[in-house]
XYZ file of C-alpha atoms in Angstrom:
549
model
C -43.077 38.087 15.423
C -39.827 36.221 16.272
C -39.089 33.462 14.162
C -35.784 32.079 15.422
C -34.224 31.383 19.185
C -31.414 33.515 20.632
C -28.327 32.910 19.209
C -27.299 31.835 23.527
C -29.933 28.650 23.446
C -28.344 27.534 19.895
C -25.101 27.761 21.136
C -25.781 25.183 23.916
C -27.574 22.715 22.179
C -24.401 23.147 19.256
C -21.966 22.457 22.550
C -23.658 19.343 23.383
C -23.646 17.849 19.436
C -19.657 18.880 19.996
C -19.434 16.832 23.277
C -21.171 13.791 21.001
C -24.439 14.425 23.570
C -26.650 13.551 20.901
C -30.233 12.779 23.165
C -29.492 15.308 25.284
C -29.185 17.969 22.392
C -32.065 16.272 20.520
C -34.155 16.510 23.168
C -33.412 20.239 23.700
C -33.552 20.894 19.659
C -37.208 19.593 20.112
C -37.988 21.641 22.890
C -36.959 24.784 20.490
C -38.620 23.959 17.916
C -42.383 23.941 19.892
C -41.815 27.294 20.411
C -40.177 28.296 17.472
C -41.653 26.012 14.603
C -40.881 28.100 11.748
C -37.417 28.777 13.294
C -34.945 27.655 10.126
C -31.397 27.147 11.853
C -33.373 24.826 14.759
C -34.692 22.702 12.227
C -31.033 22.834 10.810
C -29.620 21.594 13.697
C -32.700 19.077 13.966
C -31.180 17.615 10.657
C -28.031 17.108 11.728
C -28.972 15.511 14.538
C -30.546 13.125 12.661
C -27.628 12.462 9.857
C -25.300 11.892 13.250
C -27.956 9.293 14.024
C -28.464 7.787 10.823
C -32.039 8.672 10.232
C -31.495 9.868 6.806
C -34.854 9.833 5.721
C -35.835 11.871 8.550
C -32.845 13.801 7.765
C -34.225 14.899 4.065
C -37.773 15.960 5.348
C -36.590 18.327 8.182
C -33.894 20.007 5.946
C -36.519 20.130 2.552
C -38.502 21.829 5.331
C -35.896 24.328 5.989
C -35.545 25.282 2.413
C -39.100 25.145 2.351
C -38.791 28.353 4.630
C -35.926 29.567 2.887
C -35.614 29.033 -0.676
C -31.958 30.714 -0.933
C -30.999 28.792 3.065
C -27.451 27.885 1.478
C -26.637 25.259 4.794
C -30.425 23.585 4.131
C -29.560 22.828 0.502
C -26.057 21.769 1.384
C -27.177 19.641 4.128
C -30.360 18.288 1.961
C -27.839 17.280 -0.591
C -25.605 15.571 2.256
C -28.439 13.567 3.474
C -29.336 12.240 -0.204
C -25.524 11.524 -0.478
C -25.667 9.587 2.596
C -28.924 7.813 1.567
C -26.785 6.501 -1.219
C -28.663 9.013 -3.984
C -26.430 10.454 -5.673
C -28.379 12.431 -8.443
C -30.462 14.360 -6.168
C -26.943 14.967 -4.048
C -25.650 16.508 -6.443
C -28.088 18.806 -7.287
C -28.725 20.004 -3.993
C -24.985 20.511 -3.598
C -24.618 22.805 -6.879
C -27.993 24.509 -5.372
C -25.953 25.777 -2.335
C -23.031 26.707 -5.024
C -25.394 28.766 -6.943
C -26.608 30.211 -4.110
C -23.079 31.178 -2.978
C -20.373 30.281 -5.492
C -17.810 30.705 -2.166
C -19.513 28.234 -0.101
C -16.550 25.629 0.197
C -19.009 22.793 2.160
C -20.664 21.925 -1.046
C -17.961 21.871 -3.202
C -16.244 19.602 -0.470
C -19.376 17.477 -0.509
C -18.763 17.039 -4.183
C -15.371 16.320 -4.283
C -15.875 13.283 -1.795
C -19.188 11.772 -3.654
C -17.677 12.249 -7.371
C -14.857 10.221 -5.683
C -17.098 7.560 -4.338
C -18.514 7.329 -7.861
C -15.087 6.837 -9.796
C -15.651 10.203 -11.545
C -12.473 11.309 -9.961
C -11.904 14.078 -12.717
C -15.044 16.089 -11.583
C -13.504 15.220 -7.611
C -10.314 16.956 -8.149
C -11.925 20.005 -9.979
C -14.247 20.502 -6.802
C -11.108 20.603 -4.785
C -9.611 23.005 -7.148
C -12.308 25.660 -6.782
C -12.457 25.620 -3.074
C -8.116 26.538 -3.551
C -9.594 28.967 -5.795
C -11.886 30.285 -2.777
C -9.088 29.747 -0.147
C -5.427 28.407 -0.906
C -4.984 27.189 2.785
C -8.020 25.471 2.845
C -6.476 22.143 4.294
C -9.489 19.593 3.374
C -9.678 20.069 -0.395
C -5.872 19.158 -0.469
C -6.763 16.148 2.072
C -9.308 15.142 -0.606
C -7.314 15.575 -3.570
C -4.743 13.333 -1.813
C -7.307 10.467 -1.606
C -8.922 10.843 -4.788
C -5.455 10.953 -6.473
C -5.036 7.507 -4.551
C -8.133 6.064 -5.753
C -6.517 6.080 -9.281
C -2.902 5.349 -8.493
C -1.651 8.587 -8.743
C 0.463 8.116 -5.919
C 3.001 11.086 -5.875
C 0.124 13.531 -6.512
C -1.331 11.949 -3.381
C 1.702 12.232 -1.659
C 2.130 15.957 -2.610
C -1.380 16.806 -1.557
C -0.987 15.058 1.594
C 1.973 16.455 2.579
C 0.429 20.003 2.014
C -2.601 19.546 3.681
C 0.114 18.391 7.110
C 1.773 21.782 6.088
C -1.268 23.585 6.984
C -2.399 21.851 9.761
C -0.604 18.969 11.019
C -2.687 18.074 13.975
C -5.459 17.571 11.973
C -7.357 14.182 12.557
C -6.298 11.813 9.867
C -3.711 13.241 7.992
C -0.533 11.507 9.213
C -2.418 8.621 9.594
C -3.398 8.494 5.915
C 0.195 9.546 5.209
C 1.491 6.833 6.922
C -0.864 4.354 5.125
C 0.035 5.433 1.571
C 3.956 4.915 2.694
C 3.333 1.322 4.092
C 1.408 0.462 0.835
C 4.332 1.302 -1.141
C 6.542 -0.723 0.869
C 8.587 2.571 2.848
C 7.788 0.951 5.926
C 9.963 2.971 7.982
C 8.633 5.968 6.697
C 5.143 5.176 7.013
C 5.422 3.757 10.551
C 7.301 7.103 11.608
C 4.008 9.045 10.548
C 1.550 6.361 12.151
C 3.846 6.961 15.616
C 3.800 10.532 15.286
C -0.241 10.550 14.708
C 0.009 8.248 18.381
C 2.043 11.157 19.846
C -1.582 12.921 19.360
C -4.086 10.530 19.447
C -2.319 8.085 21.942
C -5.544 5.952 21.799
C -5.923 5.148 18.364
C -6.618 1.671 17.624
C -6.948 1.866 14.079
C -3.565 3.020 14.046
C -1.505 0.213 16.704
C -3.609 -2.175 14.030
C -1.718 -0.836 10.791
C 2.009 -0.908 12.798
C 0.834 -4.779 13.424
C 0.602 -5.690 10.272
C 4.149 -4.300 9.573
C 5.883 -5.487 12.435
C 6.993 -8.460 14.440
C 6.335 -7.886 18.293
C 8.678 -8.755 20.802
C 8.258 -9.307 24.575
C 10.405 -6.048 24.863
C 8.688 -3.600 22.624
C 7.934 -0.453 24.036
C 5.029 0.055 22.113
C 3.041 -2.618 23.637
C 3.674 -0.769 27.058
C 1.192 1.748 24.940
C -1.163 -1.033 23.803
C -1.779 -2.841 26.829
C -2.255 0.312 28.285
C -5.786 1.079 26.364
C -8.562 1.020 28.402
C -10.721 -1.103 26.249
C -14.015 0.170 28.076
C -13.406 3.787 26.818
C -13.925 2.633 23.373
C -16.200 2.422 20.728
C -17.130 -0.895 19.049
C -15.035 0.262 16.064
C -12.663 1.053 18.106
C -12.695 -2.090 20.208
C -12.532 -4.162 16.619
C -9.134 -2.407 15.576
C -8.125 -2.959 19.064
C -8.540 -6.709 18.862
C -7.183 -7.331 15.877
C -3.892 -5.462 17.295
C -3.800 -8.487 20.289
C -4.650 -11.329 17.864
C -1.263 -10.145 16.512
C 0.553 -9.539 19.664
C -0.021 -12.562 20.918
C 0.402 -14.591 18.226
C 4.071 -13.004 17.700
C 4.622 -14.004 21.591
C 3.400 -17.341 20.664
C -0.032 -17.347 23.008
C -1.900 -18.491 20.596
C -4.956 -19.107 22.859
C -4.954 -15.803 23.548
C -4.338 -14.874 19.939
C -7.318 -16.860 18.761
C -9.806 -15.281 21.329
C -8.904 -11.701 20.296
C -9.244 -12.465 16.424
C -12.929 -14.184 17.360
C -13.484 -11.028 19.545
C -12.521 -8.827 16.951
C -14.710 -10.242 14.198
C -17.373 -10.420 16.109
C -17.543 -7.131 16.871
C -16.967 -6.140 13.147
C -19.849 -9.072 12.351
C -22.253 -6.885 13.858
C -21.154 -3.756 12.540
C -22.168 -4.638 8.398
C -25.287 -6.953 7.135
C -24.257 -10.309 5.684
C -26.534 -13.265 4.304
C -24.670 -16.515 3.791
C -27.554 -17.266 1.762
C -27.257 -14.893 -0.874
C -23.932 -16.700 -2.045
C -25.597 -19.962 -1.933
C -28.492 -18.622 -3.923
C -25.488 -17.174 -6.201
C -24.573 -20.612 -7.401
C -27.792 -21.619 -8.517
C -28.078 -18.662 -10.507
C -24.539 -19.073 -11.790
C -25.569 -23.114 -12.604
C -29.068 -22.617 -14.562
C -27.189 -19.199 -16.620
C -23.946 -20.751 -17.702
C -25.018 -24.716 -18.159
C -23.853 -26.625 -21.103
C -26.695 -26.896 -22.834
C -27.208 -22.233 -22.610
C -23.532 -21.654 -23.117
C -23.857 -23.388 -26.851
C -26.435 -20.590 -27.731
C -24.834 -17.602 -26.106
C -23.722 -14.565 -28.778
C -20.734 -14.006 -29.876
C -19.001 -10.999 -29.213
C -15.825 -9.568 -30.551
C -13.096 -7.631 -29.684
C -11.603 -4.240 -30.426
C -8.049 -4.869 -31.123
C -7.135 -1.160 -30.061
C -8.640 -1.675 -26.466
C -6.158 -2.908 -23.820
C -6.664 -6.676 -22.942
C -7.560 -7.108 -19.567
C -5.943 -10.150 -17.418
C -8.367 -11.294 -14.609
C -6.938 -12.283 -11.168
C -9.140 -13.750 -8.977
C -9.581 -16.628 -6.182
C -10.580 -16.767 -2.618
C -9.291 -13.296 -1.086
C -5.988 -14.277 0.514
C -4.668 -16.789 -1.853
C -2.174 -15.060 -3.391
C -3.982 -12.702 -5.731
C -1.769 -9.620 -4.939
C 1.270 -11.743 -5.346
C 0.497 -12.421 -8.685
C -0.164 -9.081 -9.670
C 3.055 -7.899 -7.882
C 5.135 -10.213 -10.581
C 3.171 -9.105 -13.993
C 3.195 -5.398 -12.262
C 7.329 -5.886 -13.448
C 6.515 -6.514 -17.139
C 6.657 -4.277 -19.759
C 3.868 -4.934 -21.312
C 1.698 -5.298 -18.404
C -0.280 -2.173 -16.362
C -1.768 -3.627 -12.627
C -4.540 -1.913 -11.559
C -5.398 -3.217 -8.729
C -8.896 -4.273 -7.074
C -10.968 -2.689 -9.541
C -14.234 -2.676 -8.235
C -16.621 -1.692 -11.560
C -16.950 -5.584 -13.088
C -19.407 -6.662 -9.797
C -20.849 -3.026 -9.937
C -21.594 -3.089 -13.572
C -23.438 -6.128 -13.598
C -26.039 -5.555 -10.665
C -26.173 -2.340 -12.055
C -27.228 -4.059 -15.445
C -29.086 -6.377 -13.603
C -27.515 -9.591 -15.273
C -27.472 -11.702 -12.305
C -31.397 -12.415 -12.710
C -32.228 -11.343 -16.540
C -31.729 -13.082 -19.709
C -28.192 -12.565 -21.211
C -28.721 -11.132 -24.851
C -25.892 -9.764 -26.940
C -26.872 -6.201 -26.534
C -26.185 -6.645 -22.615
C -23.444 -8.212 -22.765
C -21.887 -5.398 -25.013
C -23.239 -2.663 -22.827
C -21.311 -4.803 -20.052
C -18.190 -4.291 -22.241
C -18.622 -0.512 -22.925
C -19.242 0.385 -19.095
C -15.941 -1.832 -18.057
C -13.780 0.485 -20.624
C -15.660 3.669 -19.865
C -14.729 3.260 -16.332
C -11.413 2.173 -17.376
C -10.866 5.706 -19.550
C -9.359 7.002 -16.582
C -6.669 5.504 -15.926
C -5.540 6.140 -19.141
C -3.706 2.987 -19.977
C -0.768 2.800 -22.315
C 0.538 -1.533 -22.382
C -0.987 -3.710 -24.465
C -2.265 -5.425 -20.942
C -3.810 -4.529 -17.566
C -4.689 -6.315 -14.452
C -7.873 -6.835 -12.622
C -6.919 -8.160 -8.937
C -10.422 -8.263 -7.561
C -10.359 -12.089 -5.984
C -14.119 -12.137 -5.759
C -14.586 -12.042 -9.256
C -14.487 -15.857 -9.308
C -18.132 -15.662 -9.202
C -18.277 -13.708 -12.618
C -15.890 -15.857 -14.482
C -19.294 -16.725 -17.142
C -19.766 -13.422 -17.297
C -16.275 -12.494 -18.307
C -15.584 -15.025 -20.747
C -18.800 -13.460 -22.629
C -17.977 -10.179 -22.616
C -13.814 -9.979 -23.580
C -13.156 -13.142 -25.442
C -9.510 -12.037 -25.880
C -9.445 -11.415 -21.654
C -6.839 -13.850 -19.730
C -7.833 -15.543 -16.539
C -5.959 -16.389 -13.681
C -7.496 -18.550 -10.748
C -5.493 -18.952 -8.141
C -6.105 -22.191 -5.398
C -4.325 -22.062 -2.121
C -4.069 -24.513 0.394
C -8.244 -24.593 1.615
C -7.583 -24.488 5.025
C -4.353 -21.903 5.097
C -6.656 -19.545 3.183
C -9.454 -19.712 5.191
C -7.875 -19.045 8.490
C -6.182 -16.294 6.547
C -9.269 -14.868 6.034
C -10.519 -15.094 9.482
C -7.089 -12.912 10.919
C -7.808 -10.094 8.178
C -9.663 -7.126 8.957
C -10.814 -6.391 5.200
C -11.819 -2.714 4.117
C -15.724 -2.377 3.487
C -18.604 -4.905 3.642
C -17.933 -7.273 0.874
C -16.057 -9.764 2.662
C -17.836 -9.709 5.321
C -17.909 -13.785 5.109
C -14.682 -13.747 6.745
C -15.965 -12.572 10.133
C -18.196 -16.093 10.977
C -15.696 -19.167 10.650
C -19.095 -21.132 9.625
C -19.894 -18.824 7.243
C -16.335 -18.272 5.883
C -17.010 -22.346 5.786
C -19.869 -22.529 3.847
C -18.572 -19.269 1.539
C -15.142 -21.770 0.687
C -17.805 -24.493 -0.173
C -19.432 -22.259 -2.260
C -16.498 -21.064 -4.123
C -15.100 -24.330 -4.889
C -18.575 -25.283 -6.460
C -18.360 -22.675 -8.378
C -14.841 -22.731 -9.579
C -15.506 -26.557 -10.656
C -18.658 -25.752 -12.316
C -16.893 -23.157 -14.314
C -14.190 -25.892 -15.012
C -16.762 -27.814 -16.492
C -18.348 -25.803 -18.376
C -15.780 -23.625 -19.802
C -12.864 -26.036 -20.384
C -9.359 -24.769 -20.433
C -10.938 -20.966 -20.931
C -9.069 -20.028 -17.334
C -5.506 -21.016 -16.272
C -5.415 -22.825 -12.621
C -2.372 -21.791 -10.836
C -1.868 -23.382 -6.804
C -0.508 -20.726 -4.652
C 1.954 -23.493 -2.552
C 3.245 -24.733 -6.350
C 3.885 -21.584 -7.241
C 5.981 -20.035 -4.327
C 7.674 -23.407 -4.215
C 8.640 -23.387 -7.906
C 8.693 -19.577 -8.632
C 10.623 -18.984 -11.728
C 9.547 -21.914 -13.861
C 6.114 -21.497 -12.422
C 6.269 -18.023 -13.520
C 7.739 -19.070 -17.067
C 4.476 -21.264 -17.489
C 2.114 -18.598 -16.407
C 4.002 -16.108 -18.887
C 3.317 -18.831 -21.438
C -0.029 -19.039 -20.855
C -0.695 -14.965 -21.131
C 1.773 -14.674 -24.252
C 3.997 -12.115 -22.489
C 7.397 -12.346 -23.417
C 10.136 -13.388 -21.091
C 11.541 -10.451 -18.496
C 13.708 -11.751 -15.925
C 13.163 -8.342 -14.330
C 9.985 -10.019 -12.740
C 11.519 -12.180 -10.567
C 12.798 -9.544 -8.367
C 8.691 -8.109 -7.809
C 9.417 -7.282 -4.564
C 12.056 -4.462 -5.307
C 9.134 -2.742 -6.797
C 8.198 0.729 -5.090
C 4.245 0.053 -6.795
C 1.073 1.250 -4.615
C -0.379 -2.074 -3.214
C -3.778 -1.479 -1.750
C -4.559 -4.677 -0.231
C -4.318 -6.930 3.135
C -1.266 -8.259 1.361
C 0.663 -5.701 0.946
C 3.333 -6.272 3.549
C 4.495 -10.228 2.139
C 4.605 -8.952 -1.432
C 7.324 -6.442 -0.553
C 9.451 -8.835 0.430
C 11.316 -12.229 -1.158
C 9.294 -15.436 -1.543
C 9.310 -17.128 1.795
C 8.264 -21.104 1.992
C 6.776 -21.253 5.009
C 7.167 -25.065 6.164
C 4.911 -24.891 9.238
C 1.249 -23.573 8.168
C 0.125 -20.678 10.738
C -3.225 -22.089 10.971
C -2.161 -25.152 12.603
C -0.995 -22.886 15.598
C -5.445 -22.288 16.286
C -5.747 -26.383 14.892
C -7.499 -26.504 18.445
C -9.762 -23.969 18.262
C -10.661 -24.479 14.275
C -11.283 -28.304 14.030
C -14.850 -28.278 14.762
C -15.192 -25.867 11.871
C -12.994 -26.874 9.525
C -14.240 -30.985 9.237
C -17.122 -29.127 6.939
C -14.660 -27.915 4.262
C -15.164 -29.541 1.100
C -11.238 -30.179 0.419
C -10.460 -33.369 -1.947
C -6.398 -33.128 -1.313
C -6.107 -31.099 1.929
């Protein structure tokens, strides 16, 4: 009895998944599969389809099903394990995966798979061995260099990334990406001429890439006679995708606001986040539920009976950055980054992470907890492998965990930083943030109501923990840099090194929105950019809750 479809009919319905036909090859996988029920490469392909369309619960049935048939079906167990991934669990992931490597120790999709999810969970040790067996299995195997490159990244190992990078583009420099993320790593060092030759190359491939004309804006000042906008305007925004059509956006809010349209400018930057709005979940309400939370946990009358925790004098001390994203967070970084005695990290993400993981938010806070808080922060820290006597932690939007962190690392420095409310917020509106965790900044009421909500909880905090966080304003600061630097110094007991002043001659990784300005000299801007869109923001911005502005 025949089991399985000619290899021909496959073929096709592999064409049409190829030619991103996804109904029309679903609808032919389906029609397979009634006569051929048992048949495990249609089912196969019946999985994919569904991981294309994000059914990944579907997904896991039809390829358990195909192992189900096939108990040693090496792409079923790797693709099982890629669905789980995708479905966000990890543990069953990664079993499937080492399945399919048992199966066939040379199968190089699994060991891929792993490489890219031990990345995504900060075990980047266990990433870069996974790329180091598939160069084991195949030296020129582009991808597991390509991966190696970004988990390098992830820990600020920026010349390995750079040397895997460049040898994945030795072996196959058309491939999709790889200038691209090239370019990136060379504009977040501050080499913009470098990186901007790779992004323009990548455009000499993929003339239509959005993403990319994005990047180059925030990097350069356009001018009416720029040949590359002869390239933008040229895009035919109905050929793209909604992603696409976001990057794209953002690009003109740029352009035109460099050519001084700001009309224009405005209604390309509220295209542009609208688009983006609907492409991640957000709830308003779940930040204004925060502060309630954050109110009845860290009151006067609980702090008093909170335990006491101490510190371990050969740990590292961390010094907390944080604010409303765009204030100036990355600046201040940029200056300690110059100091001996000082390590920056960068957005690290694990402080947010640990604590829903822990579930803190909504339990009682006993001293166990809070030391298992502790012990998960420096296990994730082990990695970097930190040699001052300091570090940074540059994640703005741990504002809202300031209780939390005065707990946990009593010896910890904090540094809130307040920038002019209604610079800040429009700041926020222009930036096209990585991920889903700002995703505030794409509603100018919601951005709104998130600034009310920080500033209620930065004042509770002020209450409540007097004098336990230093309060730095941005516009003070740029305006007064070195004896506003001497004073923040004074506050962190560092030492005086005039060396920090010049910050910007620093070559350092900078991984954020910012890091064009903090490559550069402190410039006092006299004129505000938001009051270029004053027209189009009024209505929104009367609801602020700004004492001084």
């Amino acid at each position: 009895m025949v089991i399985e479809p000619n290899e021909i009919s496959l073929k096709k319905i592999i064409l049409l998944i190829n030619e991103d036909k996804v109904n029309k090859a679903l609808n032919e996988i389906n029609k397979l599969i009634k006569k051929f029920p048992n048949s495990v490469l249609s089912l196969n392909i019946l999985g994919v389809l569904n991981l294309k369309l994000g059914n990944f619960d579907q997904a896991i049935k039809v390829f358990q099903k195909t192992i189900d048939l096939k108990s040693d079906f090496e792409n079923g167990l790797n693709n099982l394990g890629l669905a789980y991934y995708k479905n966000n669990n990890f543990n069953d992931a990664i079993f499937y995966f080492q399945k399919a490597i048992k199966c066939n120790p040379k199968y190089i999709d699994p060991h891929l798979n792993l490489s890219s999810l031990y990345k995504d969970i900060k075990n980047f040790t266990k990433s870069i061995q996974h790329c180091q067996e598939i160069i084991k299995i195949n030296k020129n195997f582009d991808d597991a260099y390509f991966n190696m490159g970004h988990t390098y990244k992830e820990f600020n190992k920026i010349e390995l990334a750079i040397k895997n990078f460049k040898k994945a583009i030795s072996i196959n420099r058309n491939k999709k990406n790889y200038l691209k993320a090239i370019g990136v790593l060379f504009l977040n060092k501050g080499e913009i001429i470098r990186g901007v030759k790779y992004l323009e190359e990548y455009l000499q491939i993929y003339p239509n890439s959005t993403e990319v004309f994005y990047l180059i804006s925030l990097v350069k000042k356009f001018k009416a006679q720029d040949t590359i906008l002869n390239s933008i305007f040229s895009v035919n925004e109905k050929t793209l995708s909604n992603k696409k059509k976001m990057y794209f956006f953002f690009t003109l809010g740029k352009v035109y606001f460099d050519l001084s349209d700001f009309k224009k400018s405005f209604i390309f930057y509220e295209k542009a986040n609208l688009i983006k709005r609907s492409l991640f979940k957000f709830n308003i309400k779940n930040e204004e539920n925060l502060l309630t939370i954050l109110e009845n946990k860290f009151s006067s009358r609980n702090v008093s009976y909170f335990p006491k925790i101490t510190s371990n004098d050969e740990q590292p001390n961390p010094i907390f950055i944080v604010g409303m994203p765009r204030s100036g967070t990355t600046l201040i970084e940029q200056v300690l980054s110059k100091h001996s005695k000082v390590e920056a990290l960068g957005e690290l993400e694990f402080l947010g992470d640990e604590i829903n993981n822990l579930n803190l938010i909504n339990s009682t806070l006993t001293k166990e907890k809070i030391i298992n808080l502790k012990n998960k922060y420096y296990m994730n820290l082990n990695q970097y492998k930190i040699r001052t006597k300091y570090f940074t932690d540059k994640t703005p939007i741990n504002f809202r965990w300031i209780g939390f962190i005065i707990l946990t690392f009593p010896k910890a420095k904090i540094i809130h930083i307040k920038r002019e409310t209604k610079a800040v917020c429009w700041s926020n509106f222009k930036s096209n943030f990585n991920g889903e965790a700002n995703g505030f900044s794409n509603s100018l009421s919601d951005l709104v109501k998130y600034y009310n909500t920080y500033n209620k909880i930065i004042n509770f905090y002020k209450s409540n923990f007097k004098g336990r966080f230093y309060n730095l304003c941005y516009e003070n600061y740029v305006n007064n840099f070195q004896s506003e630097t001497k004073k923040l110094f004074s506050y962190l007991q560092l030492d005086w090194e005039r060396n920090c002043l010049n910050f910007y001659k620093s070559n350092r990784f900078v991984n954020t929105a910012s890091f064009a300005q903090v490559k550069k000299k402190i410039y006092i801007n006299k004129s505000p950019e938001w009051e270029n869109y004053k027209p189009y923001l009024k209505n929104y911005f009367k609801s602020l809750s700004c004492s001084k502005d």
